[in-house]
Tab-separated table of C-alpha atoms in Angstrom:
chain	number	residue	atom	x	y	z
A	22	MET	CA	-5.188	-3.377	-13.590
A	23	GLY	CA	-6.724	-0.309	-11.622
A	24	PRO	CA	-6.674	3.033	-13.143
A	25	ALA	CA	-3.752	5.466	-14.262
A	26	CYS	CA	-1.631	6.046	-11.668
A	27	LEU	CA	0.333	9.264	-10.750
A	28	ALA	CA	3.744	10.008	-11.387
A	29	PRO	CA	6.333	8.195	-8.439
A	30	GLY	CA	7.228	10.684	-6.210
A	31	THR	CA	4.530	12.298	-5.658
A	32	PHE	CA	2.596	9.760	-3.598
A	33	GLY	CA	1.707	8.141	-6.715
A	34	CYS	CA	2.079	4.438	-8.179
A	35	TYR	CA	3.242	2.632	-11.086
A	36	ALA	CA	2.576	-1.118	-12.040
A	37	VAL	CA	5.452	-3.185	-11.626
A	38	ALA	CA	3.698	-6.262	-13.455
A	39	MET	CA	0.560	-7.381	-14.475
A	40	GLY	CA	-1.333	-8.095	-11.159
A	41	SER	CA	1.073	-6.195	-8.763
A	42	HIS	CA	1.327	-2.778	-7.817
A	43	PHE	CA	3.474	-0.259	-5.868
A	44	LEU	CA	2.277	2.566	-4.050
A	45	ASP	CA	5.003	4.839	-2.488
A	46	LEU	CA	3.632	7.084	0.110
A	47	LEU	CA	6.804	8.191	1.433
A	48	GLY	CA	6.516	11.265	3.557
A	49	LEU	CA	2.607	10.948	3.846
A	50	PRO	CA	1.143	10.224	7.302
A	51	CYS	CA	-1.479	7.909	9.230
A	52	PRO	CA	-4.282	7.699	8.079
A	53	LEU	CA	-3.332	9.436	4.661
A	54	ASN	CA	-1.317	6.080	3.895
A	55	TRP	CA	-3.981	3.840	4.199
A	56	ALA	CA	-6.575	6.035	2.321
A	57	ARG	CA	-4.750	5.869	-0.464
A	58	ALA	CA	-3.473	2.124	-0.503
A	59	LYS	CA	-7.430	1.475	0.132
A	60	ALA	CA	-8.300	3.699	-2.717
A	61	LEU	CA	-5.959	1.642	-4.742
A	62	LEU	CA	-7.173	-2.250	-3.736
A	63	GLU	CA	-10.376	-1.119	-4.370
A	64	THR	CA	-10.020	-0.854	-8.488
A	65	MET	CA	-7.538	-3.879	-8.356
A	66	ALA	CA	-9.044	-7.384	-9.622
A	67	ARG	CA	-8.904	-10.305	-6.558
A	68	GLY	CA	-5.277	-12.070	-6.274
A	69	GLU	CA	-3.717	-8.560	-7.603
A	70	THR	CA	-0.785	-7.148	-5.199
A	71	VAL	CA	0.149	-4.014	-4.359
A	72	GLU	CA	3.538	-3.479	-2.244
A	73	LEU	CA	3.890	0.146	-0.370
A	74	LEU	CA	6.751	1.647	0.444
A	75	VAL	CA	5.630	4.002	4.243
A	76	ASP	CA	8.007	5.765	6.170
A	77	ASP	CA	5.534	6.671	9.319
A	78	PRO	CA	6.171	4.525	12.327
A	79	ARG	CA	2.703	4.136	12.754
A	80	ALA	CA	2.207	2.582	9.463
A	81	ALA	CA	3.686	-0.895	10.062
A	82	LEU	CA	1.035	-1.730	12.575
A	83	ASP	CA	-1.763	0.404	11.692
A	84	ILE	CA	-2.071	-0.524	7.482
A	85	PRO	CA	-1.924	-4.164	8.534
A	86	ARG	CA	-4.062	-4.377	11.042
A	87	ALA	CA	-7.056	-1.400	8.484
A	88	ALA	CA	-5.973	-3.900	5.886
A	89	GLU	CA	-7.679	-7.189	7.651
A	90	ALA	CA	-10.182	-5.367	8.797
A	91	GLU	CA	-11.101	-4.747	5.469
A	92	GLY	CA	-10.794	-8.180	4.086
A	93	PHE	CA	-7.647	-8.233	2.750
A	94	ALA	CA	-4.738	-10.567	2.900
A	95	VAL	CA	-1.648	-8.973	4.471
A	96	VAL	CA	1.383	-10.623	2.647
A	97	SER	CA	4.571	-9.495	4.275
A	98	VAL	CA	5.784	-6.488	6.359
A	99	ASN	CA	9.520	-6.182	6.068
A	100	SER	CA	10.891	-2.868	7.867
A	101	GLN	CA	14.486	-1.920	7.021
A	102	ALA	CA	16.046	1.387	8.308
A	103	ALA	CA	13.749	3.896	8.508
A	104	THR	CA	10.925	2.724	5.804
A	105	THR	CA	8.329	-0.620	5.762
A	106	ARG	CA	7.295	-2.309	2.682
A	107	ILE	CA	4.132	-3.946	2.939
A	108	THR	CA	2.395	-6.181	0.590
A	109	ILE	CA	-0.994	-6.674	0.050
A	110	GLU	CA	-3.389	-9.067	-1.872
A	111	ARG	CA	-6.473	-7.953	-2.992
């Protein structure tokens, strides 16, 4: 797993299970939300996944595009109401 993460609710993350991470990016605008996600992805081992929770409307399009451009695999993008969950594999 990657380094210790910040407490949830402070644009931080916590490990959900071995090889799986969660990153709460609610309230953080583009492109800062991608910068935080990319920083975590770069510390993860190949095959690990991160689930991002975002509320910036641009993030549903911008983060998957940026992730694929960097060589990461976008597993899923699920939008519900005002939030989007994006799962990316390193």
